Amino acid sequence: MWIKKLYREWVGRFIFRKLNIGIGAALLVIFLLLGLVVYNNFYSILEKKELELLTFRTEKLKILMTDMMERFKYDSMSLYQNGNMQTSVYELFLPENIPDVTEDRKALSEQNYIKNVMTHMLSRNPYISSVMMYRVQDKRLFMESQQQKYRTHLSFPYEPFFEAFPKLYRHPYFGSSDQLLAPEDPMLYIVNPIYNPTSIHPDRVYGYYLVTLNTRTIANEFDTQSLDYRLIIKQKDNVLLDSRPEEPSAWDHSNDLISRLSIDKYELDIIGISYKSNLQSKLSDIAFRIFMILGLSWLVCIVIIHVIQRFIVGRFNLMSKHFKKVQRNPFAPLMPVSGEDEISDLMLRFNRMAQELQNHISQVYIAEIRKRNAEFIALKTQIHPHFLYNTLESLRMQAVISDQPFLAEKLYHLGRLYRWMLQPTDDLISVQEELAHTNYYLELLMLGKSNVIELQVTAELNLENCFMLKFTLQPVIENAIQHGQLEQYEEPVIHVAIKRESELLIIEIHNNGKPMTAEEYDRLQQLLQTENTFPEQHLGLKNIHERIKHFYGNEYGLSLPAKQSGDQPFRLFMIFPYKR
């Protein structure tokens, strides 16, 4: 319902606002469709480029893996060749050439020779993290690594590990392990058996030649920021490397970008995956810019349309404003006429009508209005406040003449109080002046009362040099008398203590009347702390509190003392800034 009400009030009566809303909505739909088209085109282009980059990375890794395998094959063949008139590595693995436990010198020479060979292999292939050779006859393991941190794992079962490889001529063998070396890092290894190349018995294995590839190095070669991509290397159904193993294994059923290449010679599959979610997150910044530009363009179009419409209908707005002026004041100046078209003709006709209306009002009503205005001014003069002041002064003089000093004094106080309340003075007055007129009020209030209320004032300051907001103390005194029921108590007293605390002027008011209950304390405290409240009781206190806050600031006003258990006498603090 409120939507319909707002529409009727702000749109329904204005045809050009309807036109602006219609055009704006149509442009908004057009720009949104344009933004979606541009976004989809950007996404298609970005997806195409991303697939090309993914394919390039996969092909690069395929070439790298192929090169490493060719180097591995070359190094495997070099084990059977004699170099520089020295014994081949293969010969050192034959049972008859294995040094005896007593041949320490021969064993040391053998170890140094194999170490040099493995070091040379490492230098030729920087992607290999370590080279291992295992001799079956004496179950001895030789190992060299690119980094000094890698060493053999003392608890790893190397003997069953090597003996588990098939005794076939279909090699090399691929696998992965994170316990092959210490410290434990995920490793991809390639193994070739060492056997007699002239034999037809593949089960006669003398040893194994193994190289390890650090999976992190391979993954970094594929992508240095592995959060955006996933690399999988498989041999048949065996996963050798997965850069993100925590992701779902059913990658081939997802909608992500996939590039899959095979090294048929070794039955290896290299699979690169780029997540579309990452692609969309990259595009989010571009999409934001697109929609921001289109949004600004839409706003510019709306502004241009609004300016054009204001230029076209400017004279209609001028006419509407002039109609309102004439409605408020029939004697408003005539409307300025511009142009020579239908609108200017309408302006001229309205001016003629307004002129005739002014003449009619002048002839029929002006005299009566002037007459009533004169009567009103005369009546206002008769009830001017000075009339009341003079009347009170005359009554006071009659009381003096009649030898009634008490009545004369009370009339004098009433006149002073009335004049003080109505005279247009400044809002700030001295505390001494506020107390004096409060005393006048209290004396007049006590006329004819049996229990006269006494106002006791104690001050640590010169009250003529301290200032407060005018007419704020008397309503507080009146409230204390009314709610404290002081007139029902014998010897009622209202104590007013005035002191300075730092830059604050504190006026404390308390009396010996009816105590304030805990419920009344909570109600008054909530009233002072709540804004825009119109209570049935303590309305004067609330008004004084809001006046002080409005004049000085929210840190000033009325305040109650800290709450105590049980009933307590009425006490109230008035807080002003200390000004001299």
XYZ file of C-alpha atoms in Angstrom:
580
model
C 0.000 0.000 0.000
C 2.773 2.440 0.884
C 4.406 1.797 -2.491
C 1.202 2.811 -4.253
C 0.970 5.868 -2.025
C 4.528 6.932 -2.817
C 3.924 6.307 -6.509
C 0.790 8.454 -6.557
C 2.527 11.221 -4.603
C 5.861 11.368 -6.409
C 5.236 9.878 -9.859
C 1.547 9.478 -10.682
C 0.889 13.200 -11.102
C 3.997 13.937 -13.202
C 4.024 12.701 -16.784
C 7.674 13.544 -17.373
C 8.749 11.601 -14.288
C 6.890 8.613 -15.708
C 8.716 9.165 -18.982
C 12.087 9.350 -17.187
C 11.357 6.155 -15.258
C 10.292 4.324 -18.426
C 13.334 5.434 -20.411
C 15.645 4.682 -17.477
C 14.206 1.181 -17.050
C 14.523 0.466 -20.785
C 18.133 1.681 -20.851
C 18.904 -0.354 -17.736
C 17.631 -3.536 -19.395
C 19.608 -2.755 -22.551
C 22.819 -2.077 -20.627
C 22.369 -5.226 -18.543
C 21.933 -7.329 -21.677
C 24.946 -5.600 -23.228
C 26.960 -6.300 -20.065
C 26.001 -9.994 -20.149
C 26.959 -10.268 -23.822
C 30.312 -8.571 -23.231
C 30.920 -10.715 -20.139
C 30.174 -13.950 -22.061
C 32.441 -12.875 -24.926
C 35.243 -12.042 -22.514
C 34.745 -15.362 -20.781
C 34.843 -17.280 -24.079
C 38.042 -15.519 -25.121
C 39.622 -16.036 -21.714
C 38.607 -19.720 -21.683
C 40.107 -20.195 -25.153
C 43.365 -18.533 -24.131
C 43.429 -20.516 -20.918
C 42.980 -23.782 -22.827
C 45.804 -22.810 -25.185
C 48.044 -22.023 -22.207
C 47.085 -25.298 -20.537
C 47.875 -27.231 -23.719
C 51.205 -25.445 -23.993
C 52.100 -26.326 -20.397
C 51.117 -29.967 -20.948
C 53.122 -30.214 -24.176
C 56.096 -28.579 -22.452
C 55.939 -31.146 -19.648
C 55.563 -33.976 -22.184
C 58.722 -32.834 -23.943
C 60.484 -32.556 -20.583
C 59.400 -36.054 -19.509
C 60.364 -37.515 -22.880
C 63.779 -35.863 -22.653
C 64.310 -37.198 -19.113
C 63.348 -40.716 -20.278
C 65.769 -40.545 -23.203
C 68.525 -39.390 -20.846
C 67.613 -42.215 -18.472
C 67.821 -44.737 -21.318
C 71.154 -43.301 -22.387
C 72.496 -43.526 -18.840
C 71.139 -47.088 -18.564
C 73.023 -48.090 -21.719
C 76.186 -46.377 -20.481
C 76.277 -48.810 -17.548
C 77.309 -51.556 -19.990
C 80.011 -49.546 -21.758
C 83.688 -49.260 -20.830
C 84.998 -45.719 -20.704
C 88.596 -44.596 -20.722
C 89.904 -48.187 -20.494
C 88.021 -48.701 -17.202
C 85.667 -51.449 -16.132
C 81.968 -50.872 -16.920
C 79.494 -50.463 -14.063
C 77.728 -53.620 -15.239
C 80.830 -55.696 -14.589
C 80.977 -54.489 -10.977
C 77.524 -56.041 -10.434
C 78.565 -59.535 -11.586
C 78.921 -62.024 -8.691
C 82.495 -62.937 -9.529
C 83.610 -59.269 -9.391
C 82.127 -58.395 -6.034
C 84.966 -57.655 -3.544
C 85.322 -59.813 -0.517
C 84.879 -58.427 2.968
C 88.649 -58.535 3.400
C 89.285 -56.529 0.232
C 88.755 -53.052 1.676
C 90.870 -51.306 -0.897
C 89.002 -52.872 -3.768
C 85.644 -52.023 -2.144
C 86.688 -48.380 -1.650
C 87.875 -48.117 -5.243
C 84.605 -49.650 -6.424
C 82.556 -47.227 -4.325
C 84.467 -44.183 -5.628
C 84.071 -45.317 -9.209
C 80.306 -45.841 -8.922
C 79.984 -42.515 -7.073
C 81.759 -40.715 -9.924
C 79.461 -42.362 -12.472
C 76.328 -41.370 -10.549
C 77.635 -37.820 -10.038
C 78.204 -37.547 -13.780
C 74.631 -38.765 -14.401
C 73.278 -36.145 -12.004
C 75.205 -33.380 -13.776
C 73.716 -34.378 -17.147
C 70.111 -34.308 -15.928
C 69.300 -31.368 -13.563
C 65.734 -32.611 -13.004
C 66.900 -35.817 -11.289
C 67.039 -35.428 -7.518
C 69.008 -38.652 -6.846
C 70.557 -41.736 -8.469
C 70.488 -45.140 -6.776
C 72.100 -48.471 -7.739
C 71.216 -51.675 -5.919
C 73.352 -54.832 -6.211
C 71.403 -58.046 -5.691
C 74.353 -60.305 -4.828
C 75.465 -58.530 -1.634
C 72.293 -56.373 -1.239
C 74.382 -53.204 -1.347
C 72.849 -49.830 -2.155
C 74.754 -46.954 -3.758
C 73.163 -43.470 -3.737
C 74.033 -39.912 -4.795
C 71.718 -36.865 -4.764
C 71.607 -33.337 -6.146
C 71.007 -31.913 -2.675
C 72.928 -32.849 0.430
C 69.748 -33.143 2.469
C 68.661 -36.337 0.693
C 70.017 -39.655 1.988
C 68.932 -43.259 2.226
C 66.026 -44.020 4.519
C 67.257 -46.338 7.263
C 63.862 -47.911 7.878
C 62.875 -48.337 4.232
C 62.833 -51.999 3.016
C 65.006 -51.560 -0.067
C 65.562 -55.302 -0.600
C 61.865 -56.304 -0.992
C 61.277 -53.020 -2.839
C 63.703 -53.911 -5.645
C 62.905 -57.623 -5.668
C 59.220 -56.805 -6.260
C 59.883 -55.474 -9.769
C 58.858 -57.820 -12.600
C 61.586 -59.952 -14.159
C 60.679 -58.917 -17.703
C 62.252 -57.121 -20.575
C 59.407 -54.573 -20.572
C 61.093 -51.765 -18.719
C 61.683 -49.116 -17.447
C 59.369 -49.365 -14.456
C 57.615 -46.283 -13.065
C 56.313 -45.597 -9.587
C 55.988 -43.042 -6.811
C 56.890 -43.061 -3.141
C 57.391 -40.544 -0.334
C 59.568 -42.843 1.822
C 62.269 -43.783 -0.645
C 64.626 -41.087 0.656
C 65.038 -39.187 3.891
C 63.663 -36.632 4.517
C 60.388 -38.000 3.221
C 59.356 -36.094 0.098
C 56.996 -37.249 -2.647
C 59.188 -38.790 -5.349
C 58.566 -40.211 -8.800
C 61.082 -42.925 -9.641
C 62.209 -44.719 -12.822
C 63.897 -48.128 -12.555
C 65.843 -50.297 -14.991
C 67.167 -53.758 -14.089
C 70.852 -54.517 -14.608
C 71.273 -57.907 -16.256
C 73.425 -59.633 -18.844
C 72.459 -58.015 -22.169
C 73.471 -61.134 -24.064
C 71.300 -63.451 -21.974
C 67.816 -64.608 -22.917
C 66.828 -65.058 -19.297
C 65.324 -61.825 -17.933
C 65.046 -63.279 -14.440
C 68.837 -63.219 -14.019
C 69.009 -59.699 -12.591
C 72.281 -58.532 -11.029
C 71.037 -55.161 -9.823
C 68.861 -52.141 -10.452
C 69.489 -48.608 -11.659
C 66.982 -46.051 -10.236
C 66.563 -42.294 -10.536
C 64.138 -40.162 -8.503
C 62.311 -37.070 -9.647
C 60.987 -34.603 -7.077
C 57.278 -34.201 -7.771
C 57.359 -30.585 -6.587
C 59.986 -29.776 -9.211
C 57.881 -31.387 -11.942
C 54.730 -29.607 -10.740
C 56.585 -26.272 -10.695
C 57.742 -26.877 -14.249
C 54.100 -27.288 -15.168
C 52.866 -24.322 -13.140
C 54.631 -22.149 -10.575
C 51.243 -21.228 -9.078
C 49.740 -24.649 -8.499
C 46.576 -23.209 -6.941
C 45.177 -22.498 -10.400
C 46.100 -25.788 -12.063
C 46.229 -29.496 -11.377
C 48.762 -31.915 -12.845
C 48.231 -35.676 -13.025
C 50.728 -38.195 -14.435
C 49.428 -41.735 -14.895
C 50.736 -45.023 -16.244
C 47.707 -47.003 -17.233
C 45.486 -46.841 -14.115
C 48.319 -46.105 -11.709
C 48.538 -42.452 -10.647
C 52.210 -41.539 -10.354
C 51.800 -37.851 -9.570
C 48.841 -35.704 -8.514
C 49.636 -32.089 -7.594
C 46.324 -31.742 -5.766
C 45.462 -35.161 -4.317
C 42.815 -33.678 -2.019
C 40.630 -32.813 -5.034
C 37.986 -35.270 -6.318
C 39.444 -38.138 -8.316
C 36.656 -38.070 -10.926
C 38.304 -35.204 -12.782
C 37.274 -36.524 -16.205
C 33.582 -35.989 -15.396
C 33.953 -32.325 -14.410
C 33.357 -29.256 -16.577
C 36.889 -27.940 -16.037
C 39.367 -27.356 -18.841
C 41.444 -30.502 -19.512
C 44.494 -31.081 -21.694
C 45.585 -34.731 -21.979
C 48.693 -35.904 -23.818
C 50.194 -39.395 -23.932
C 53.719 -40.729 -24.258
C 52.761 -43.988 -25.956
C 56.247 -45.415 -25.850
C 56.134 -45.546 -22.051
C 52.334 -45.711 -21.654
C 52.341 -42.435 -19.735
C 49.448 -39.949 -19.662
C 50.093 -36.303 -18.757
C 46.880 -34.554 -17.744
C 46.636 -30.825 -17.105
C 43.489 -29.393 -15.499
C 42.516 -25.723 -15.166
C 39.600 -24.998 -12.844
C 36.835 -22.872 -14.276
C 36.142 -21.508 -10.798
C 39.618 -19.941 -10.789
C 38.991 -18.668 -14.288
C 35.757 -17.043 -13.173
C 37.478 -15.465 -10.169
C 40.049 -13.951 -12.533
C 37.211 -12.611 -14.651
C 35.362 -11.116 -11.671
C 37.561 -8.005 -11.704
C 36.969 -7.545 -15.435
C 33.236 -8.137 -14.937
C 33.179 -5.529 -12.172
C 34.848 -3.002 -14.458
C 32.466 -3.830 -17.300
C 29.365 -3.363 -15.187
C 30.873 -0.288 -13.529
C 31.485 1.330 -16.920
C 28.010 0.358 -18.112
C 26.493 1.638 -14.864
C 28.266 4.980 -15.226
C 27.184 5.112 -18.868
C 23.610 4.478 -17.774
C 23.830 7.285 -15.223
C 25.299 9.635 -17.846
C 22.446 8.758 -20.218
C 19.881 9.399 -17.486
C 21.496 12.766 -16.715
C 21.576 13.719 -20.403
C 17.920 12.724 -20.840
C 17.000 14.670 -17.722
C 18.872 17.766 -18.963
C 17.231 17.561 -22.385
C 13.778 17.152 -20.858
C 14.380 20.040 -18.469
C 15.389 22.182 -21.432
C 12.275 21.176 -23.362
C 9.781 21.450 -20.519
C 11.460 24.316 -18.681
C 8.645 26.678 -19.529
C 6.084 24.197 -18.253
C 7.942 24.126 -14.927
C 8.005 27.924 -14.937
C 4.267 27.988 -15.468
C 3.689 25.445 -12.678
C 5.785 27.460 -10.221
C 3.940 30.645 -11.175
C 0.565 28.917 -10.691
C 1.635 28.045 -7.125
C 2.721 31.630 -6.508
C -0.635 32.945 -7.685
C -2.367 30.328 -5.527
C -0.529 31.625 -2.453
C -0.650 35.293 -3.467
C -3.111 36.467 -6.128
C -1.145 39.712 -6.422
C 2.087 38.024 -7.537
C 3.889 39.629 -10.512
C 2.800 38.484 -13.950
C 4.510 35.506 -15.571
C 7.369 36.360 -17.986
C 6.472 35.248 -21.524
C 9.106 33.791 -23.869
C 8.787 32.311 -27.346
C 6.068 32.454 -29.965
C 4.302 29.124 -29.770
C 1.378 27.434 -28.038
C 3.078 27.614 -24.619
C 3.670 31.364 -24.899
C 0.019 31.819 -25.912
C -1.041 29.869 -22.815
C 1.190 32.108 -20.673
C -0.405 35.232 -22.108
C -3.921 33.980 -21.464
C -3.045 33.086 -17.872
C -1.550 36.545 -17.310
C -4.785 38.151 -18.530
C -6.819 35.969 -16.184
C -4.514 36.775 -13.248
C -4.759 40.512 -14.023
C -8.549 40.393 -14.046
C -8.536 38.451 -10.760
C -6.299 41.062 -9.133
C -8.594 43.873 -10.258
C -11.644 42.074 -8.918
C -10.001 41.434 -5.519
C -8.882 45.064 -5.297
C -12.358 46.382 -5.981
C -14.357 44.054 -3.714
C -12.213 42.875 -0.772
C -9.327 45.232 -0.111
C -11.385 47.733 1.840
C -12.845 45.055 4.126
C -9.412 43.518 4.743
C -7.932 46.865 5.675
C -10.806 47.572 8.046
C -10.385 44.252 9.880
C -6.632 44.707 10.001
C -7.071 48.090 11.687
C -9.422 46.564 14.258
C -6.914 43.796 14.952
C -4.057 46.259 15.445
C -6.165 48.304 17.849
C -7.101 45.223 19.857
C -3.480 44.106 19.975
C -2.430 47.490 21.254
C -4.981 47.308 24.023
C -3.646 44.026 25.378
C 0.027 44.912 25.108
C 2.039 43.554 28.060
C 2.681 47.093 29.281
C -1.018 47.293 30.045
C -0.659 44.395 32.456
C 2.524 45.834 33.979
C 0.820 49.201 34.531
C -2.261 47.530 36.005
C -0.181 45.543 38.524
C 1.768 48.680 39.424
C -1.487 50.603 39.959
C -2.821 47.868 42.237
C 0.446 47.882 44.190
C 0.210 51.650 44.702
C -3.365 51.296 45.910
C -2.170 48.694 48.445
C 0.553 51.090 49.633
C -1.951 53.926 49.976
C -4.309 51.583 51.842
C -1.495 50.711 54.226
C -1.301 47.058 53.108
C 2.469 46.504 52.770
C 2.209 42.696 52.552
C -0.168 42.869 49.578
C 1.924 45.623 47.988
C 5.047 43.493 48.286
C 3.377 40.455 46.704
C 2.013 42.544 43.831
C 5.486 43.968 43.317
C 6.962 40.451 43.193
C 4.261 39.320 40.759
C 4.955 42.244 38.470
C 8.688 41.671 38.590
C 8.219 37.964 37.879
C 5.795 38.605 35.026
C 8.003 41.252 33.448
C 11.074 39.018 33.814
C 9.360 36.029 32.198
C 8.138 38.001 29.145
C 10.947 40.446 28.516
C 13.119 39.564 25.464
C 16.470 39.199 27.239
C 19.374 36.862 26.558
C 19.010 33.154 27.295
C 21.950 33.217 29.731
C 21.480 34.978 33.064
C 23.377 34.961 36.350
C 22.562 32.303 38.926
C 21.829 35.108 41.398
C 19.090 36.512 39.134
C 17.565 33.050 38.557
C 17.464 32.448 42.331
C 15.863 35.836 42.999
C 12.957 35.235 40.619
C 12.599 31.672 41.905
C 12.131 33.184 45.358
C 9.447 35.540 43.970
C 7.631 32.504 42.548
C 7.911 30.588 45.826
C 6.625 33.529 47.884
C 3.594 33.916 45.597
C 2.956 30.165 45.699
C 2.962 30.126 49.492
C 0.246 32.778 49.842
C -2.393 31.448 52.183
C -0.503 28.206 52.891
C 0.002 26.955 56.462
C 3.278 25.097 55.836
C 5.559 27.630 54.199
C 8.361 26.044 52.157
C 11.820 27.419 52.886
C 14.441 27.689 50.137
C 17.963 27.256 51.544
C 20.889 28.086 49.240
C 24.530 27.241 49.917
C 27.157 28.331 47.414
C 30.917 28.134 47.098
C 31.002 30.710 44.285
C 30.090 34.292 43.567
C 26.647 33.705 42.055
C 26.640 37.020 40.215
C 29.578 35.783 38.131
C 28.096 32.339 37.337
C 25.638 31.975 34.504
C 22.953 29.448 33.651
C 20.078 29.021 31.190
C 17.140 31.299 31.998
C 13.976 29.885 33.608
C 15.376 26.412 34.344
C 15.558 26.399 38.151
C 11.937 27.431 38.861
C 10.354 24.426 36.997
C 12.644 22.043 38.933
C 11.560 23.636 42.255
C 7.923 23.401 41.177
C 8.343 19.713 40.306
C 9.985 19.027 43.680
C 7.075 20.682 45.503
C 4.434 18.800 43.517
C 5.916 15.281 43.511
C 7.499 15.577 46.963
C 4.167 16.732 48.458
C 6.093 19.267 50.562
C 2.972 21.176 51.589
C 1.865 18.160 53.620
C 5.034 18.117 55.731
C 5.903 20.325 58.677
C 8.831 22.681 58.167
C 9.378 21.724 54.498
C 12.783 22.737 53.140
C 14.295 22.713 49.634
C 18.099 22.737 49.708
C 20.013 24.173 46.746
C 23.795 23.615 46.781
C 25.890 25.329 44.097
C 29.499 24.349 43.478
C 32.124 24.070 40.774
C 33.781 20.828 39.701
C 36.555 21.401 37.164
C 34.830 23.168 34.228
C 31.303 22.259 35.342
C 28.747 24.223 37.350
C 26.798 21.741 39.513
C 23.482 22.728 41.150
C 22.194 20.069 43.553
C 18.516 20.188 44.625
C 17.067 17.979 47.375
C 14.212 18.256 49.881
C 12.799 16.619 52.992
C 9.478 15.639 51.434
C 8.121 12.338 50.201
C 10.918 9.826 49.428
C 11.379 8.527 45.888
C 10.715 4.815 45.431
C 12.937 2.554 43.336
C 10.214 2.330 40.657
C 9.902 6.116 40.477
C 13.700 6.429 40.285
C 13.914 3.961 37.369
C 11.027 5.645 35.560
C 12.564 9.125 35.905
C 16.016 7.860 34.942
C 14.618 6.213 31.778
C 12.669 9.382 30.972
C 15.810 11.529 31.082
C 17.786 9.068 28.958
C 15.113 8.527 26.286
C 14.690 11.018 23.453
C 11.401 12.152 21.885
C 9.317 11.105 24.918
C 6.216 13.008 26.059
C 5.410 11.785 29.585
C 2.321 12.387 31.631
C 4.463 13.110 34.696
C 7.713 15.056 35.085
C 7.029 16.869 31.805
C 8.702 20.000 33.208
C 11.891 18.075 34.085
C 12.022 16.511 30.623
C 11.589 19.919 28.938
C 14.326 21.498 31.097
C 16.664 18.558 30.371
C 16.138 18.856 26.609
C 16.565 22.681 26.693
C 19.909 22.411 28.462
C 21.133 19.654 26.119
C 20.032 21.575 23.040
C 21.691 24.802 24.232
C 24.971 23.426 25.655
C 25.385 19.862 24.323
C 24.508 16.283 25.211
C 26.995 16.087 28.115
C 24.961 18.653 30.105
C 21.431 18.603 31.543
C 19.702 16.936 34.480
C 21.153 13.932 36.288
C 20.108 11.648 39.129
C 22.477 10.331 41.820
C 23.655 6.742 41.835
C 20.842 4.334 42.659
C 20.662 3.102 46.243
C 18.719 0.271 47.836
C 15.245 1.156 49.160
C 13.490 4.526 49.115
C 15.575 7.707 49.122
C 14.870 11.473 49.284
C 14.470 13.360 46.061
C 17.849 14.581 44.774
C 18.615 16.065 41.382
C 21.712 17.574 39.763
C 21.655 20.373 37.191
C 24.878 20.374 35.149
C 26.011 23.491 33.215
C 29.357 24.544 31.797
C 31.139 26.908 34.161
C 31.213 30.345 32.548
C 32.065 33.683 34.125
